[in-house]
mmCIF file of C-alpha atoms in Angstrom:
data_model
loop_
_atom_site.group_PDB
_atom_site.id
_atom_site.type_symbol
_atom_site.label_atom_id
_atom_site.label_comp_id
_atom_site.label_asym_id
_atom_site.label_seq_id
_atom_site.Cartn_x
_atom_site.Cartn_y
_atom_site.Cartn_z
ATOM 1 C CA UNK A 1 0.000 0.000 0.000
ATOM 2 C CA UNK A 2 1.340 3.282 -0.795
ATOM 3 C CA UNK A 3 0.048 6.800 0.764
ATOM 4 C CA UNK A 4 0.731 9.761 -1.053
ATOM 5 C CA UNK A 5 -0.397 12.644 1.288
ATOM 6 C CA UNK A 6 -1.250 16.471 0.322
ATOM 7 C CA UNK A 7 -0.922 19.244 2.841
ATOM 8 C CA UNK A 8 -3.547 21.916 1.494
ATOM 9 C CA UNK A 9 -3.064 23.683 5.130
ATOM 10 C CA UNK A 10 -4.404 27.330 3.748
ATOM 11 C CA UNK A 11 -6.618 26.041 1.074
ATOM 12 C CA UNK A 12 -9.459 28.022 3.026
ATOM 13 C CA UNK A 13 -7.544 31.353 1.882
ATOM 14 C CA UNK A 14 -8.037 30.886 -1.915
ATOM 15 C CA UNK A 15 -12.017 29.784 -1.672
ATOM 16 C CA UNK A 16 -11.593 25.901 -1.111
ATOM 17 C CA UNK A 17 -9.673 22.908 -2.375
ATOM 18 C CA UNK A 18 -9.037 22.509 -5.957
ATOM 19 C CA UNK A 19 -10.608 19.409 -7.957
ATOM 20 C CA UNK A 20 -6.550 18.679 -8.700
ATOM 21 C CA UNK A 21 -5.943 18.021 -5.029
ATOM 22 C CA UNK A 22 -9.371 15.252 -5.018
ATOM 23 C CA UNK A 23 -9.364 13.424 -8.435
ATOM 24 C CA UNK A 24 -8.469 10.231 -8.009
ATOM 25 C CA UNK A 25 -8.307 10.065 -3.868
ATOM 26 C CA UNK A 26 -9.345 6.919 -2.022
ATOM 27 C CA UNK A 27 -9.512 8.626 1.271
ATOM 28 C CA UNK A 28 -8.447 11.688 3.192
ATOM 29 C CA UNK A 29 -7.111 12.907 6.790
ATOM 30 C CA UNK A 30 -9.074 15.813 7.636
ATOM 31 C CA UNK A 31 -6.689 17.871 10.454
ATOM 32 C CA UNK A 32 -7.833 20.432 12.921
ATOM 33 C CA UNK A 33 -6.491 22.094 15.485
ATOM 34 C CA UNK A 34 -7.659 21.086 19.326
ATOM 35 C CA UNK A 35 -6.575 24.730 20.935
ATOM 36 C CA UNK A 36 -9.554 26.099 18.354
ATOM 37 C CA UNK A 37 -13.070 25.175 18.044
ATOM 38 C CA UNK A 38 -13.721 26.796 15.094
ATOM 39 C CA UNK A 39 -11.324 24.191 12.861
ATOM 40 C CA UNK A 40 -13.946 21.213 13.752
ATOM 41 C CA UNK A 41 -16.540 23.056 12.339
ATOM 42 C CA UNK A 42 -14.339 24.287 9.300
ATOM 43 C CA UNK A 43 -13.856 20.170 9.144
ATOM 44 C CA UNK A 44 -17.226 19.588 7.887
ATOM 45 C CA UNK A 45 -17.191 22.490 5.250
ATOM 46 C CA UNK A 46 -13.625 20.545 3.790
ATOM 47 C CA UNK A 47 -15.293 17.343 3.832
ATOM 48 C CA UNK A 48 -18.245 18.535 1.710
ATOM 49 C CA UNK A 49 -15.897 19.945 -1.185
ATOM 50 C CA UNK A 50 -13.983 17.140 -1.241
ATOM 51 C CA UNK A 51 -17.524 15.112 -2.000
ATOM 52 C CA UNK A 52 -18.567 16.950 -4.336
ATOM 53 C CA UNK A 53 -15.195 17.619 -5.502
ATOM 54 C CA UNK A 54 -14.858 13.712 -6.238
ATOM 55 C CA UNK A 55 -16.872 11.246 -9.370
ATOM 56 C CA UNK A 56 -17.975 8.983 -8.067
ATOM 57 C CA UNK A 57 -20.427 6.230 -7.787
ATOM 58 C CA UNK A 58 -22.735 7.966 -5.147
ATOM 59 C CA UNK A 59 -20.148 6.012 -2.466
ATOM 60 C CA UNK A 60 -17.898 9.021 -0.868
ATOM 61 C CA UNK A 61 -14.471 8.317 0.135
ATOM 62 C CA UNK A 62 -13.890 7.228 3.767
ATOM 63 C CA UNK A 63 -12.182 10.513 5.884
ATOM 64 C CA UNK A 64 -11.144 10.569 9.062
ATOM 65 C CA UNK A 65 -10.851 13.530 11.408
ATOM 66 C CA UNK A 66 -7.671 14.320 13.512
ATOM 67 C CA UNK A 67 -8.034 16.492 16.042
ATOM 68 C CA UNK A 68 -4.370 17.731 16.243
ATOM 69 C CA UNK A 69 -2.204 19.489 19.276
ATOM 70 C CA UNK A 70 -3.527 16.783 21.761
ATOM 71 C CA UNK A 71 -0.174 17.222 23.505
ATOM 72 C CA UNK A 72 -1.129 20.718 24.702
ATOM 73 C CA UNK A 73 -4.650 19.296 26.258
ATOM 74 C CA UNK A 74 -3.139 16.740 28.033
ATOM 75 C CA UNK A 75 -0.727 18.959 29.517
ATOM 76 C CA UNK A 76 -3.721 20.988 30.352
ATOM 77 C CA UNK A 77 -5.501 17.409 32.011
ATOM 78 C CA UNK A 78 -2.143 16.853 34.182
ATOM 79 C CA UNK A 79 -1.816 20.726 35.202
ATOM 80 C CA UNK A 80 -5.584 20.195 36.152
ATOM 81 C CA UNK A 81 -7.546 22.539 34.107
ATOM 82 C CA UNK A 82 -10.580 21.587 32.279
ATOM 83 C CA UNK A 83 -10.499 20.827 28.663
ATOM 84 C CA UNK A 84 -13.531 21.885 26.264
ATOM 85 C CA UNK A 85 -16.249 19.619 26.364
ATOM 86 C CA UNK A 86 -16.358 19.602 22.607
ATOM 87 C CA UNK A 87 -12.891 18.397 22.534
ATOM 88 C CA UNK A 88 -13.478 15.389 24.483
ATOM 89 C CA UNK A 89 -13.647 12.122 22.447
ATOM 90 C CA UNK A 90 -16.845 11.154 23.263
ATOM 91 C CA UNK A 91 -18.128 14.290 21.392
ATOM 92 C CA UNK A 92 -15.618 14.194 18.761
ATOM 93 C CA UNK A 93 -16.575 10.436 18.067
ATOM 94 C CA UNK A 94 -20.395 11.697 18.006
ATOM 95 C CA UNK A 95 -19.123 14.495 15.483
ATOM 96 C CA UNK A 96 -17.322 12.332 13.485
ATOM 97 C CA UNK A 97 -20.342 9.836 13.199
ATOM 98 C CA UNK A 98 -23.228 12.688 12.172
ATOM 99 C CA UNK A 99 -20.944 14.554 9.953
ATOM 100 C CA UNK A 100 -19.551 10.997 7.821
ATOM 101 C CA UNK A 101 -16.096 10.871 9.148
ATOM 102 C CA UNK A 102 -15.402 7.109 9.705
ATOM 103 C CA UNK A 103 -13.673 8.191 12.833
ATOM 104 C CA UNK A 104 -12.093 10.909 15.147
ATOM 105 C CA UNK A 105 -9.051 10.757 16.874
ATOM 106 C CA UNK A 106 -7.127 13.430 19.144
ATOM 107 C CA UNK A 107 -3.584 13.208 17.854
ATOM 108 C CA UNK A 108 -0.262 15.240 18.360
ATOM 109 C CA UNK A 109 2.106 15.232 15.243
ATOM 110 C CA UNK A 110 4.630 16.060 18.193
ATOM 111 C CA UNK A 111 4.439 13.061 20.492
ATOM 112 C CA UNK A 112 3.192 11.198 17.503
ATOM 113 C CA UNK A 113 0.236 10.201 19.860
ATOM 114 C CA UNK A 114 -2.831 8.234 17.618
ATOM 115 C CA UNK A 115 -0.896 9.121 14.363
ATOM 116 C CA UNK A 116 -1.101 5.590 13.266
ATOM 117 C CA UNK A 117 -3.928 4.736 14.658
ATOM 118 C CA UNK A 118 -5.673 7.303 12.560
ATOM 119 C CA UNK A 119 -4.080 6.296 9.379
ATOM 120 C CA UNK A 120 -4.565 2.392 10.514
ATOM 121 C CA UNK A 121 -8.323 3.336 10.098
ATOM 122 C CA UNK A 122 -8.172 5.489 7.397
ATOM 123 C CA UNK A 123 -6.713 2.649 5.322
ATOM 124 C CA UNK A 124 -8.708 -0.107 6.448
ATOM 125 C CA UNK A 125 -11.710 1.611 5.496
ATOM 126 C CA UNK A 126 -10.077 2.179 2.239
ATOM 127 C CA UNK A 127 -9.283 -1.262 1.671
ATOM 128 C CA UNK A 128 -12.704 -1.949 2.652
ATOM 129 C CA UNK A 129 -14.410 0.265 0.638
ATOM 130 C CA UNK A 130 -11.979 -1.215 -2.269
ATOM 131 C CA UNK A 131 -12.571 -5.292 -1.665
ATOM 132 C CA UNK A 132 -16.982 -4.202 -1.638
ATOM 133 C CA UNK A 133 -17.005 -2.028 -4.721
ATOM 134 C CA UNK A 134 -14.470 -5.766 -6.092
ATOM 135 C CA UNK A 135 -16.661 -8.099 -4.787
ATOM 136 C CA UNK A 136 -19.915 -6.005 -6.583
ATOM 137 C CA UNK A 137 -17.917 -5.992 -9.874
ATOM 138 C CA UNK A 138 -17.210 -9.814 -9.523
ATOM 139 C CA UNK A 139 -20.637 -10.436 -8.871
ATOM 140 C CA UNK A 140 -22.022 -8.520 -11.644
ATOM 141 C CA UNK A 141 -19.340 -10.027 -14.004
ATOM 142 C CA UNK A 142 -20.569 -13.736 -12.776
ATOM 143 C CA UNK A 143 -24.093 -12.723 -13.241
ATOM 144 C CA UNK A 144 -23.386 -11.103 -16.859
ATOM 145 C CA UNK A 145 -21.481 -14.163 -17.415
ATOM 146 C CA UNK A 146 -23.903 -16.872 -15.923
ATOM 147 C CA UNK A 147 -27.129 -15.256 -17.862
ATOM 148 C CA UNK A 148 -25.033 -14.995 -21.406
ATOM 149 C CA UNK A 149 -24.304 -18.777 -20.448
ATOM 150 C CA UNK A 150 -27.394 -19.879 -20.243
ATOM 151 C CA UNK A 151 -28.660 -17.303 -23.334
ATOM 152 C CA UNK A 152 -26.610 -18.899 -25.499
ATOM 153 C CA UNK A 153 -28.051 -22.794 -24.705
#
């Protein structure tokens, strides 16, 4: 499996992502920023252009949400202060889930905490998403097959 990974940080600047940055993706890593609320939200608006963005069979592409800087909240947790509710990852998986993210993690590119675990899912629902949309072709192939088959008795 090979990941090729675009970092359109600043996208938001020139009116949205361009189509070049979406054709032919399998999945994407949607990144905001835990230290401000207002990146989640932007989350959804990036995951809508890069469905509409795509062709494809009505199916969208599996994304996942990382909520980065999780370094800096847990330092806040051990320092005792109170984190934002909507930061917690019971709400994050609950925003993941109503907005069509296949999941949410809190991550920190520094300590590279739940780095791979986002990825991990990311590309199992790839592959997943891959091995249904081969296992419909195969069937309609066997069925094509099967029904010329018995056509041709």
């Amino acid at each position: 499996i090979r990941l090729h990974l675009w970092d359109i940080a600043g996208q938001d600047r020139l009116g949205g992502i361009s189509k070049l940055f979406c054709r032919d993706a399998a999945g994407a890593l949607v990144v905001t920023d835990i230290k401000d609320p207002k990146t989640l939200e932007n989350a959804v608006t990036w995951k809508e252009q890069v469905d509409s963005h795509l062709e494809s069979d009505g199916e969208n592409i599996p994304m996942v949400l990382a909520v980065n800087k999780y370094d800096l909240v847990e330092q806040q947790e051990l320092d005792g202060k109170q984190i934002d509710e909507t930061m917690t990852q019971s709400y994050l998986d609950d925003f993941a889930t109503g907005n069509g993210f296949v999941g949410a993690f809190r991550t920190s590119a520094k300590s590279s905490s739940n780095v791979t675990n986002a990825f991990s899912i990311l590309v199992r629902e790839i592959l997943k998403q891959k091995a249904c949309k081969s296992f419909q072709l195969f069937r309609h192939i066997q069925s094509t097959v099967k029904c010329k088959y018995t056509e041709n008795k």
